[in-house]
PDB file of C-alpha atoms and ligand atoms in Angstrom:
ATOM      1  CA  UNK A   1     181.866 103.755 164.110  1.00 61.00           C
ATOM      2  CA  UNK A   2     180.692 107.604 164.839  1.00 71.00           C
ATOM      3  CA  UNK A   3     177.263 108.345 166.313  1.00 79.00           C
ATOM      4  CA  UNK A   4     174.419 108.063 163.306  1.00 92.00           C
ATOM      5  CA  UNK A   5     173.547 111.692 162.691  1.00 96.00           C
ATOM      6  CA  UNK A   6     170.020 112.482 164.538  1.00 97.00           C
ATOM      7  CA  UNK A   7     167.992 115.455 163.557  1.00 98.00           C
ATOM      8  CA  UNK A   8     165.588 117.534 165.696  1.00 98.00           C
ATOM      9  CA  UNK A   9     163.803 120.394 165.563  1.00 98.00           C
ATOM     10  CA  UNK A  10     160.791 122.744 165.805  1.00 97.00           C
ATOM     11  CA  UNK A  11     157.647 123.362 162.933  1.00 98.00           C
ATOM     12  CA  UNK A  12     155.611 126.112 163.364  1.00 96.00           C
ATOM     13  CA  UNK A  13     155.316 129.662 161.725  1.00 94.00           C
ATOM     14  CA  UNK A  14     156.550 132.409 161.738  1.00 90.00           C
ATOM     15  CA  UNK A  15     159.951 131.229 163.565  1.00 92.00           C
ATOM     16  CA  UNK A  16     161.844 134.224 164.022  1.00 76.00           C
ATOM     17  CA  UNK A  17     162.488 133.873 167.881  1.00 71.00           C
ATOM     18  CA  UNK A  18     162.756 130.799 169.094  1.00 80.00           C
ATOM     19  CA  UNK A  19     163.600 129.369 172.524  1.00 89.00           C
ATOM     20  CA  UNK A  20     164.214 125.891 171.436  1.00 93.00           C
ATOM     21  CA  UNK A  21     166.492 126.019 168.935  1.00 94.00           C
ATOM     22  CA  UNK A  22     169.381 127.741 171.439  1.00 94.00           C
ATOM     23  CA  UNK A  23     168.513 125.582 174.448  1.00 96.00           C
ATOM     24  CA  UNK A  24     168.587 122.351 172.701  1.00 97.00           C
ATOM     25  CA  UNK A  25     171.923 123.294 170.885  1.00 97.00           C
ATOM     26  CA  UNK A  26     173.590 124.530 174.490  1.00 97.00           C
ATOM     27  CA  UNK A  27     172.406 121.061 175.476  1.00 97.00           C
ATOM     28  CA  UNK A  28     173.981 119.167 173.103  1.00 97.00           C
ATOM     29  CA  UNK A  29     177.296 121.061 173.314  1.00 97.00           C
ATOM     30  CA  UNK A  30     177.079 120.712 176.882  1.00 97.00           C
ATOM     31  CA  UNK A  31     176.345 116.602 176.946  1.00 97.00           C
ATOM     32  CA  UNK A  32     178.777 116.523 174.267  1.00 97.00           C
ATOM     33  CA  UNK A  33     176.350 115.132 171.180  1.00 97.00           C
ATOM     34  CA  UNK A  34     178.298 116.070 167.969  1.00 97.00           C
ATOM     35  CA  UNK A  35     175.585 114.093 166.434  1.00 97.00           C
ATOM     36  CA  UNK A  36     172.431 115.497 167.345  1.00 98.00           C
ATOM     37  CA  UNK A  37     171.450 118.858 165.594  1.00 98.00           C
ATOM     38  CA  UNK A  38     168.088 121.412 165.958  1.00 98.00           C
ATOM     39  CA  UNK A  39     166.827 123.074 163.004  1.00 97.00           C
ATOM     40  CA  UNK A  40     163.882 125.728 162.831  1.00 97.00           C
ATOM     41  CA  UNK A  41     161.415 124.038 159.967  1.00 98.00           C
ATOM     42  CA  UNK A  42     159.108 127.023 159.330  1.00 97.00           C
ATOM     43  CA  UNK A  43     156.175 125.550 157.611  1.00 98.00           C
ATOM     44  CA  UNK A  44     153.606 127.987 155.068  1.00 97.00           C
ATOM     45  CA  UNK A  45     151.168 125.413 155.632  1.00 98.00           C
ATOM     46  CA  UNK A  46     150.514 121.877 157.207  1.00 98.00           C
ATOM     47  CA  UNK A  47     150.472 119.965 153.770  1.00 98.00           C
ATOM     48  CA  UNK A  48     154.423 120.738 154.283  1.00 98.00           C
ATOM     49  CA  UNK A  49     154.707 118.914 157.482  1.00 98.00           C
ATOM     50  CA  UNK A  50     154.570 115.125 155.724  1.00 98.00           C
ATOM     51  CA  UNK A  51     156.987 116.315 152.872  1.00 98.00           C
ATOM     52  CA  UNK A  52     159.336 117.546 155.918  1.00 98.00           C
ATOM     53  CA  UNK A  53     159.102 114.524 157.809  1.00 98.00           C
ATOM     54  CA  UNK A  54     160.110 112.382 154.385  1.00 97.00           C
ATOM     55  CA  UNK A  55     162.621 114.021 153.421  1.00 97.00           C
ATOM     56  CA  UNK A  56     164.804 115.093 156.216  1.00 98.00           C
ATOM     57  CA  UNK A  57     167.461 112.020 157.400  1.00 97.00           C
ATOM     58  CA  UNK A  58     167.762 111.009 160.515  1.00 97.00           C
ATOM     59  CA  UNK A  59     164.915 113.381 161.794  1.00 98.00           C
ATOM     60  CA  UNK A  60     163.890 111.238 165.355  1.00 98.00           C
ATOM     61  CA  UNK A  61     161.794 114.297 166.735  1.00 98.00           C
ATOM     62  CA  UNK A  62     160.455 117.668 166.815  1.00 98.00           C
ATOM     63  CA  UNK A  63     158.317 120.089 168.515  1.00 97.00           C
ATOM     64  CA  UNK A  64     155.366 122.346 167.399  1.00 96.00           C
ATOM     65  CA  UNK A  65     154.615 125.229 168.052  1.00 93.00           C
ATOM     66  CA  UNK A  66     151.849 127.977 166.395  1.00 88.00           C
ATOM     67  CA  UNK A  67     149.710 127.696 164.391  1.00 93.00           C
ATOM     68  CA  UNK A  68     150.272 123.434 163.775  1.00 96.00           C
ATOM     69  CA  UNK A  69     149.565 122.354 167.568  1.00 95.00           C
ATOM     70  CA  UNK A  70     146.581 120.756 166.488  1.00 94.00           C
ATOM     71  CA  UNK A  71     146.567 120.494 162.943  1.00 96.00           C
ATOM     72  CA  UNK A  72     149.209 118.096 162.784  1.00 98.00           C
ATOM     73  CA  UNK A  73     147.360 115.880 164.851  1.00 98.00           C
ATOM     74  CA  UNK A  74     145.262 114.194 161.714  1.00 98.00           C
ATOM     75  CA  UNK A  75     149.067 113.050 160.564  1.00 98.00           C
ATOM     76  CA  UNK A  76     150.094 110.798 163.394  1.00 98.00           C
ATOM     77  CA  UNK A  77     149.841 107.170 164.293  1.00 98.00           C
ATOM     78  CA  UNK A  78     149.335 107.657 167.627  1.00 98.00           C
ATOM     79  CA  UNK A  79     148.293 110.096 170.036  1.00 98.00           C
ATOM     80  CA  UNK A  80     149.202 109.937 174.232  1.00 97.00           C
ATOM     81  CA  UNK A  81     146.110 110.123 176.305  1.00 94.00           C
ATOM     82  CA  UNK A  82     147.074 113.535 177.726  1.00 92.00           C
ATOM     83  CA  UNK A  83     147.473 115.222 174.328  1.00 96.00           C
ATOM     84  CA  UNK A  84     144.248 113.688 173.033  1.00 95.00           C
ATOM     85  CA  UNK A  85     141.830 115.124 176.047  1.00 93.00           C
ATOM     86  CA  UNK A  86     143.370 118.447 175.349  1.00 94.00           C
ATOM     87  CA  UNK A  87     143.309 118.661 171.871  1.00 95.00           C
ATOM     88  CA  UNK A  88     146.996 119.678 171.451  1.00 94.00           C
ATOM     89  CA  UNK A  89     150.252 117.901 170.607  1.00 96.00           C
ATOM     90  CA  UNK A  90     153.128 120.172 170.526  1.00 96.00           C
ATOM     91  CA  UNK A  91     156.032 117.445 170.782  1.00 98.00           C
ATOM     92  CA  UNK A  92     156.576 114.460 167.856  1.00 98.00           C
ATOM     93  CA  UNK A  93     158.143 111.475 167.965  1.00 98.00           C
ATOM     94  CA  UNK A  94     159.829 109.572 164.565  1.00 98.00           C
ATOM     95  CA  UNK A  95     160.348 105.649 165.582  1.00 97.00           C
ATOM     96  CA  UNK A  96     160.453 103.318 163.070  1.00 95.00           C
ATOM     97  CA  UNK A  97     158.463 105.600 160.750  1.00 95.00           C
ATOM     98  CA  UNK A  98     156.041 106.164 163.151  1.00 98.00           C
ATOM     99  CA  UNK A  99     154.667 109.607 164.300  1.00 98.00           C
ATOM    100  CA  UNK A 100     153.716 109.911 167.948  1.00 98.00           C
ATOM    101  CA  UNK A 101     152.412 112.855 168.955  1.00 98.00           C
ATOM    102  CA  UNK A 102     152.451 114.382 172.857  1.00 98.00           C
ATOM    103  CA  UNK A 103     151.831 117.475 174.797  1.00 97.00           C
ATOM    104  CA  UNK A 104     154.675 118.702 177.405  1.00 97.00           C
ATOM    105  CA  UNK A 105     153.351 121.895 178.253  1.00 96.00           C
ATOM    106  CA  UNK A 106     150.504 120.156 180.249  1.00 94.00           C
ATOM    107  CA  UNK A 107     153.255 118.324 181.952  1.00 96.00           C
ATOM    108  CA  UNK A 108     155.250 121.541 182.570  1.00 98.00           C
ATOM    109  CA  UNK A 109     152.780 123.677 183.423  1.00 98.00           C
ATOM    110  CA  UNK A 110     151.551 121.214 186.297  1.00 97.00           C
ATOM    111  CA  UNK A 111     154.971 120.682 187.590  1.00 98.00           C
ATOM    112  CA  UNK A 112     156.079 124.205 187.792  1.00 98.00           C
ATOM    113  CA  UNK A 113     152.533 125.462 189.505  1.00 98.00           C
ATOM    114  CA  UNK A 114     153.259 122.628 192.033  1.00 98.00           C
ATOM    115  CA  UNK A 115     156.910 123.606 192.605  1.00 98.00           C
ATOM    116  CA  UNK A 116     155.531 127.258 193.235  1.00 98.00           C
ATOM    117  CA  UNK A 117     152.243 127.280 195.106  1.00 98.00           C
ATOM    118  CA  UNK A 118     152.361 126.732 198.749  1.00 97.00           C
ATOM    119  CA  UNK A 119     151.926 122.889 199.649  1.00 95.00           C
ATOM    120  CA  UNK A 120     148.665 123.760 201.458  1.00 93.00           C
ATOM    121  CA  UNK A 121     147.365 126.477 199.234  1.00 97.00           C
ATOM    122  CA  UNK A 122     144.180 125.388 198.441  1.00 96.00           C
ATOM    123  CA  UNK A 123     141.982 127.990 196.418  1.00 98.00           C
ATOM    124  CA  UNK A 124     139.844 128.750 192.833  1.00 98.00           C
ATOM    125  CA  UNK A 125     141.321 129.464 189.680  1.00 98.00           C
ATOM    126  CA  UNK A 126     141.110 132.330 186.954  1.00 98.00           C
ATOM    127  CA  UNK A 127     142.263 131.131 183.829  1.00 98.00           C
ATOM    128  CA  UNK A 128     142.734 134.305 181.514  1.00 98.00           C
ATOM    129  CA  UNK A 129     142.425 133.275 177.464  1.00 97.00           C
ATOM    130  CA  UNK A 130     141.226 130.044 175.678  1.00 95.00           C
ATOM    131  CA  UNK A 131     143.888 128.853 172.989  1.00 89.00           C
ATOM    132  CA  UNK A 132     146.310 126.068 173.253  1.00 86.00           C
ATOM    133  CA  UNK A 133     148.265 127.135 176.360  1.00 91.00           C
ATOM    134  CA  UNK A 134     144.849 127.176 178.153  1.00 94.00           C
ATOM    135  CA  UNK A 135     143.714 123.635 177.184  1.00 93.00           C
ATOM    136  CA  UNK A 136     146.785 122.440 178.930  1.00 94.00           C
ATOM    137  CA  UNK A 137     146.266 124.484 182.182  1.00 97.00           C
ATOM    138  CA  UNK A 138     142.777 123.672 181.626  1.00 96.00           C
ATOM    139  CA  UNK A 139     143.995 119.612 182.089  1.00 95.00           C
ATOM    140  CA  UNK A 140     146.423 120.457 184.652  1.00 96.00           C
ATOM    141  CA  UNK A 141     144.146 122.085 187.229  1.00 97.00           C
ATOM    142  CA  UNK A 142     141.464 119.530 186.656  1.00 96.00           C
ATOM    143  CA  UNK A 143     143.927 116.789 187.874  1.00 94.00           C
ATOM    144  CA  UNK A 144     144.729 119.526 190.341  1.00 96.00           C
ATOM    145  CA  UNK A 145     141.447 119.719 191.666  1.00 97.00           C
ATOM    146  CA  UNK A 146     141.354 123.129 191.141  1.00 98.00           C
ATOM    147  CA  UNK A 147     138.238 124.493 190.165  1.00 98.00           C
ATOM    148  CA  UNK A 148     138.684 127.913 187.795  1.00 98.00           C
ATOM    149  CA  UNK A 149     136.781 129.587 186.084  1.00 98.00           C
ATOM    150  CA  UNK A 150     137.731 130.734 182.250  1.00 98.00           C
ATOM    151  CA  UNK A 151     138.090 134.735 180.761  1.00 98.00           C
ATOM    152  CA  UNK A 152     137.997 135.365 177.335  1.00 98.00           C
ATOM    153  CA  UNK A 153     137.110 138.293 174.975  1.00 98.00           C
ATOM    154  CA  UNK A 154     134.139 136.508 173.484  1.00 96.00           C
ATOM    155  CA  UNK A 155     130.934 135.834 175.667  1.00 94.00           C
ATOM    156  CA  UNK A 156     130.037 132.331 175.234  1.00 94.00           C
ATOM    157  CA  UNK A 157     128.734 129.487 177.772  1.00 94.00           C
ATOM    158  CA  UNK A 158     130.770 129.099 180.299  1.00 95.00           C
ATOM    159  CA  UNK A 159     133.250 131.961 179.909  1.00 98.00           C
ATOM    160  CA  UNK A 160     133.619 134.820 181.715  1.00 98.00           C
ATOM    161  CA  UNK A 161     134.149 138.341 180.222  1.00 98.00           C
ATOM    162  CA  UNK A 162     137.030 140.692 181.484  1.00 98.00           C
ATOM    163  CA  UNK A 163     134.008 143.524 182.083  1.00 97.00           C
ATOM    164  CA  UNK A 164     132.313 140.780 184.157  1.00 97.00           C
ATOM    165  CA  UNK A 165     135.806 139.991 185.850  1.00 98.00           C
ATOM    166  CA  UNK A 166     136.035 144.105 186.718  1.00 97.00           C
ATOM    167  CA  UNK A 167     132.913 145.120 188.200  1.00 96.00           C
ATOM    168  CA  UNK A 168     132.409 141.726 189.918  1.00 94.00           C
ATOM    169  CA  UNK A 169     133.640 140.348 192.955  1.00 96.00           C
ATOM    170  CA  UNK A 170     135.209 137.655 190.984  1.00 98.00           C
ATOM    171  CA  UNK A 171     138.918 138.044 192.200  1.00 98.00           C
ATOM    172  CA  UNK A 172     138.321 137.996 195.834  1.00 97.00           C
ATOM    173  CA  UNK A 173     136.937 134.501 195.379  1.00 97.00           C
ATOM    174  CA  UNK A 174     139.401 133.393 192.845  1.00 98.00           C
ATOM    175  CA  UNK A 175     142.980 133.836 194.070  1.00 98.00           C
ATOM    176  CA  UNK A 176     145.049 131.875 191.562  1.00 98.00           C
ATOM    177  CA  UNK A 177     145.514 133.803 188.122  1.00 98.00           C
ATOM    178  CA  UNK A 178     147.220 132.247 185.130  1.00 98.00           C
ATOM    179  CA  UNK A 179     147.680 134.374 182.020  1.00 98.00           C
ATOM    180  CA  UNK A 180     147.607 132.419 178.976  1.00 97.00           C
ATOM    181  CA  UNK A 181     146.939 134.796 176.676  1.00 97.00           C
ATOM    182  CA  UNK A 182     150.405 136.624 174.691  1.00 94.00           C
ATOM    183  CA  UNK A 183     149.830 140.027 175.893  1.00 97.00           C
ATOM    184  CA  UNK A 184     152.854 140.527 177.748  1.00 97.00           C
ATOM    185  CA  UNK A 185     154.943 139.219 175.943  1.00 94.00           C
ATOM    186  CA  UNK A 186     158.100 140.675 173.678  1.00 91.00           C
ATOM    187  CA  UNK A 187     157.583 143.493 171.675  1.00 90.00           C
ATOM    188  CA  UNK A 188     154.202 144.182 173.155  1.00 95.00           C
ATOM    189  CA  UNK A 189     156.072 144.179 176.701  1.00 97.00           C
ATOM    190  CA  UNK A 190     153.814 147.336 178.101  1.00 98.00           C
ATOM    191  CA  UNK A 191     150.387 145.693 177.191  1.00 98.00           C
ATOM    192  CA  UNK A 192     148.622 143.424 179.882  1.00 98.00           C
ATOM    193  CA  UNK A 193     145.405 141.230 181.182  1.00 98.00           C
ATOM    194  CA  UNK A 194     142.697 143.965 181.116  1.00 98.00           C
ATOM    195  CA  UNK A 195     141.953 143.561 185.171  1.00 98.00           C
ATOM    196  CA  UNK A 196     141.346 145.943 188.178  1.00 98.00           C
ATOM    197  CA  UNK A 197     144.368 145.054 189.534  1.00 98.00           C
ATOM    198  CA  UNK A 198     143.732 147.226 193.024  1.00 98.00           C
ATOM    199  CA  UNK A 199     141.361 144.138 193.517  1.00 98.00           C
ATOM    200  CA  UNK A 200     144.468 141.919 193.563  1.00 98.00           C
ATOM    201  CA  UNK A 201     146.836 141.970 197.297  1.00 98.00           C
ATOM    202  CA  UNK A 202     149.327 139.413 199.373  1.00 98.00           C
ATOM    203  CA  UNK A 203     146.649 136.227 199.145  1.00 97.00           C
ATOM    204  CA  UNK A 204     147.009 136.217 195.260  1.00 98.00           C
ATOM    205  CA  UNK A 205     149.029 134.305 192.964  1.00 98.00           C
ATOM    206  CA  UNK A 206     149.650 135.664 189.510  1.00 98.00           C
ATOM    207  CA  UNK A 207     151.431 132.706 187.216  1.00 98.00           C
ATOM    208  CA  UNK A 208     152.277 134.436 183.497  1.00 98.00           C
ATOM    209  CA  UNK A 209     152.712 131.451 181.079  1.00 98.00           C
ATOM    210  CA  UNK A 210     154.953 134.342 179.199  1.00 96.00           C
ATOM    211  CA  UNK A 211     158.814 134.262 179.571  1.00 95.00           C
ATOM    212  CA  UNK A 212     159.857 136.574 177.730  1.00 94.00           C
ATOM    213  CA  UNK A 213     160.729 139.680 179.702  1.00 96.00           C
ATOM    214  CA  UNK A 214     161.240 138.129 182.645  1.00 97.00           C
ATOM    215  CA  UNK A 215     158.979 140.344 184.386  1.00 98.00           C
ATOM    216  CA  UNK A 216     155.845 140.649 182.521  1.00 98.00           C
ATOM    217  CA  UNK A 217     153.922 143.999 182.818  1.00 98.00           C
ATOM    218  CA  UNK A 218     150.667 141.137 184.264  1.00 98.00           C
ATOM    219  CA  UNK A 219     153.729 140.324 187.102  1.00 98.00           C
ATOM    220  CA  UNK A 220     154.768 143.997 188.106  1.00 98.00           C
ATOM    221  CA  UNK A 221     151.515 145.340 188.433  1.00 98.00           C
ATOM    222  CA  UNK A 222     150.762 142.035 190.459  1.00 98.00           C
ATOM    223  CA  UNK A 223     153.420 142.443 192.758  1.00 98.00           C
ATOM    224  CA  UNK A 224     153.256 146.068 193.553  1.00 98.00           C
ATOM    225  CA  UNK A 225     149.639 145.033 194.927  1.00 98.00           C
ATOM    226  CA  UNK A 226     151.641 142.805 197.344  1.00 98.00           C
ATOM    227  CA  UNK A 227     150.927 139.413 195.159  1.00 98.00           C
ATOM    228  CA  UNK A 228     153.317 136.522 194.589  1.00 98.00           C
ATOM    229  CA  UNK A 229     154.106 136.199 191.155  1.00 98.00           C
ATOM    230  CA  UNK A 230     155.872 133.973 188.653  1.00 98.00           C
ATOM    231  CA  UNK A 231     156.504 134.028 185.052  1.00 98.00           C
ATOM    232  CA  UNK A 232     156.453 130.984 182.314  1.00 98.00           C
ATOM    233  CA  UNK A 233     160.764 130.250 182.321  1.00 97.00           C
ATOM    234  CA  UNK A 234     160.219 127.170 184.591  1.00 98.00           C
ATOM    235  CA  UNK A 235     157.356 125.646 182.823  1.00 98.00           C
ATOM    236  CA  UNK A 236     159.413 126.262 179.458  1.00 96.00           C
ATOM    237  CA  UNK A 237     162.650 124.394 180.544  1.00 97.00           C
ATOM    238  CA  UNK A 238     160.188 121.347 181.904  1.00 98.00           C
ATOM    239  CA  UNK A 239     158.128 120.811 178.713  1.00 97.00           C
ATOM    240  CA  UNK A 240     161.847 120.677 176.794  1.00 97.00           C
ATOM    241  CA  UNK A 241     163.289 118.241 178.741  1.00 98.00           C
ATOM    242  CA  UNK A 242     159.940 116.187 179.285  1.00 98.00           C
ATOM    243  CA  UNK A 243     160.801 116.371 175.075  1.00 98.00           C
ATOM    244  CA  UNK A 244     164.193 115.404 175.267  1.00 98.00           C
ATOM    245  CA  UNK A 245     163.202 112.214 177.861  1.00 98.00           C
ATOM    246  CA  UNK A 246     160.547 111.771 175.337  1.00 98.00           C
ATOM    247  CA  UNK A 247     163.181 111.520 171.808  1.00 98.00           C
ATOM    248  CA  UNK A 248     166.111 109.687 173.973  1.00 96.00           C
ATOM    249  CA  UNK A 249     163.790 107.071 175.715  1.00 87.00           C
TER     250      UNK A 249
HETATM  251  N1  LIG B   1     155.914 128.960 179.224  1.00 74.72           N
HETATM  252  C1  LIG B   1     155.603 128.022 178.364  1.00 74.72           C
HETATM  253  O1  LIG B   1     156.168 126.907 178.357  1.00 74.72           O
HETATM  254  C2  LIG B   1     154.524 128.261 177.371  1.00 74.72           C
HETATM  255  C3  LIG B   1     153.918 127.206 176.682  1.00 74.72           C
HETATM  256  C4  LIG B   1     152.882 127.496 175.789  1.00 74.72           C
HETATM  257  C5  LIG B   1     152.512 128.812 175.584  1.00 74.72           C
HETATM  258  N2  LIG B   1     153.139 129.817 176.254  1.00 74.72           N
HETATM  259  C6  LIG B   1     152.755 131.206 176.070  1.00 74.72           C
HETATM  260  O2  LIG B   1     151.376 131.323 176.326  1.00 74.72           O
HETATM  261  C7  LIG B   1     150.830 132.347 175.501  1.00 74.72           C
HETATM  262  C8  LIG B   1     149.589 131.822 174.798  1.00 74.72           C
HETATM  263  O3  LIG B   1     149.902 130.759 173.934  1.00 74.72           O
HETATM  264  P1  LIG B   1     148.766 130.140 172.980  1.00 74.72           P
HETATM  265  O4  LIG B   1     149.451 129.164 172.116  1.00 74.72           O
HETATM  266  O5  LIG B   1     147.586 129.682 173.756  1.00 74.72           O
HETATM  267  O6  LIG B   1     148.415 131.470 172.132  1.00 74.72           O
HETATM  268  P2  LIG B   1     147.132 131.893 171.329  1.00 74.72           P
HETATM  269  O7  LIG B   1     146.335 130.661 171.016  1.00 74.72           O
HETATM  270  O8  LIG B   1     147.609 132.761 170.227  1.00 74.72           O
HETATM  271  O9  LIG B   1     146.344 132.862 172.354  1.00 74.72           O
HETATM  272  C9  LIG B   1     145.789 132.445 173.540  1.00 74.72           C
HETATM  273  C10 LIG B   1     144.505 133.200 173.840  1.00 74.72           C
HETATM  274  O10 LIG B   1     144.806 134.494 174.337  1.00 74.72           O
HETATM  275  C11 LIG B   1     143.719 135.370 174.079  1.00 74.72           C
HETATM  276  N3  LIG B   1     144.255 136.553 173.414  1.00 74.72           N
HETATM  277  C12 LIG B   1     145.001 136.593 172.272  1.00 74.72           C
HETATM  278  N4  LIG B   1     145.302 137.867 171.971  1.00 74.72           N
HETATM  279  C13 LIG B   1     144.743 138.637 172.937  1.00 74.72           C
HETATM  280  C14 LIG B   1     144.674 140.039 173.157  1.00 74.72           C
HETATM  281  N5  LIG B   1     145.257 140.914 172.322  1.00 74.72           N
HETATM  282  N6  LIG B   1     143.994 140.494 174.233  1.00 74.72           N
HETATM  283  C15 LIG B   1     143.391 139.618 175.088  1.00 74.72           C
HETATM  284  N7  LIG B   1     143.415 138.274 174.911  1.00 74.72           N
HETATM  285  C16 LIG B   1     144.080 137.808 173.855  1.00 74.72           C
HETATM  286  C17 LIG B   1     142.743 134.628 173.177  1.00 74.72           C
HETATM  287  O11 LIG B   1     141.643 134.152 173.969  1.00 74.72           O
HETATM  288  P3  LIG B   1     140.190 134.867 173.826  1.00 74.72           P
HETATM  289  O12 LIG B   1     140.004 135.046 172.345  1.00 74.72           O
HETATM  290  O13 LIG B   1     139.271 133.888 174.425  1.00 74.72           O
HETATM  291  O14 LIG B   1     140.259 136.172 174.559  1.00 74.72           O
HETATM  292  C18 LIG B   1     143.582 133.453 172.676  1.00 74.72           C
HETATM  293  O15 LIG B   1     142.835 132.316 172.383  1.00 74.72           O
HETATM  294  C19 LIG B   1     151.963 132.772 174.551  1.00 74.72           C
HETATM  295  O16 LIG B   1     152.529 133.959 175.044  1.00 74.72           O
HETATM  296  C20 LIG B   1     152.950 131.652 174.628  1.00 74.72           C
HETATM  297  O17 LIG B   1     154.274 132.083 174.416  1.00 74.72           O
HETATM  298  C21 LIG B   1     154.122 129.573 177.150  1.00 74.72           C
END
């Protein structure tokens, strides 16, 4: 008897590039899977995403992307632990008409920072921007034990403002610098953090959740400085197969 046919696939919008969709379909060639297949679901709104989940056979999983990450938490059964404390699920899965909702890019952005920074690095945190990526690194370095300190646009308790960031002495205390806002990222490839970045040199880390160039404009100016730097490919590939592990268990 073949292999019942099992659907994945990513909700979101819009959906025009989309890592997931290529990776997941190399990866089934390359495991051999005739049977699974990866659609792009681009959703106009979230009333769509029940609808979706009805009427598409043999759908066992998918992953979400912007602007659903947390809206499409009000239409699950259950919710892991991780995804709950950081208000973000961006991988689903379908078991016996079920909806269980996760977050991977907590789990990948951990992994990869650990992979990366030096086993006895020990140090404080800049976290640039406050959406969804930066409620995941906002979990990871608290399991970390990394303290940090947040940047955003907006002045509010707690935050830090990039002025603030400039004309203090903010990055000679805080050596770590994650970028989770899209600036960076393709088409906008020349635009980047708004920092002094003469204040950055050898001791600092610059991690760019962006992967797309390869070499964000946040990493060159990092490393002509003299910083270490590493962009969001790594962290990418872990949250996707943390997905895949997640749909096959
Ligand atoms: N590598 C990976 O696996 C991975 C996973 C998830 C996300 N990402 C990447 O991480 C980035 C952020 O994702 P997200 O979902 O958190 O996006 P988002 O919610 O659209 O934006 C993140 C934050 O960036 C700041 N921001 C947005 N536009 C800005 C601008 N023009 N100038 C300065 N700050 C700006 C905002 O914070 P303030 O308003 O507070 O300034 C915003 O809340 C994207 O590039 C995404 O591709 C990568």
């Amino acid at each position: 008897m073949a292999d019942p046919h099992k659907q994945l696939g990513l909700i979101g919008r819009p959906l025009s590039h989309s890592f997931s969709k290529s990776y997941f379909t190399k990866k089934f060639r390359k495991l051999g899977l005739t049977n699974y297949h990866y659609e792009l679901f681009e959703l106009e709104t979230i009333k769509d995403f029940l609808p979706l989940v009805k009427s598409t056979p043999g759908l066992v999983g998918l992953n979400v992307t912007i602007p659903y990450k947390k809206e499409v938490m009000s239409f699950l059964d259950e919710i892991s632990a991780e995804a709950n404390a950081i208000g973000a699920v961006n991988v689903i899965r379908i078991y016996k008409d079920q909806l269980f909702g996760y977050n991977t890019d907590y789990y990948g952005f951990k992994t990869s920072l650990l992979n990366w920074l030096p086993k006895s690095w020990q140090g404080k945190a800049l976290i640039l921007g406050t959406g969804g990526a930066s409620l995941a690194v906002i979990a990871a370095l608290t399991d970390c034990e990394i303290p940090f300190k947040v940047v955003s646009r907006n002045s509010g308790p707690d935050l830090l403002t990039y002025d603030q960031v400039k004309t203090g002495d903010i990055l000679a205390t805080h050596r770590l610098v994650l970028n989770t806002t899209p600036l960076g990222m393709q088409p906008q490839v020349e635009t980047a953090p708004d920092l002094d970045y003469n204040k950055l040199g050898p001791r600092h880390f610059l991690f760019d959740l962006v992967y797309n160039p390869a070499s964000t404009t946040f990493m060159k100016r990092g490393l002509s400085q003299g910083a270490m730097v590493k962009n969001g490919l790594e962290m990418l590939e872990l949250q996707a197969e943390k997905a895949w592990d997640i749909w096959t268990k």
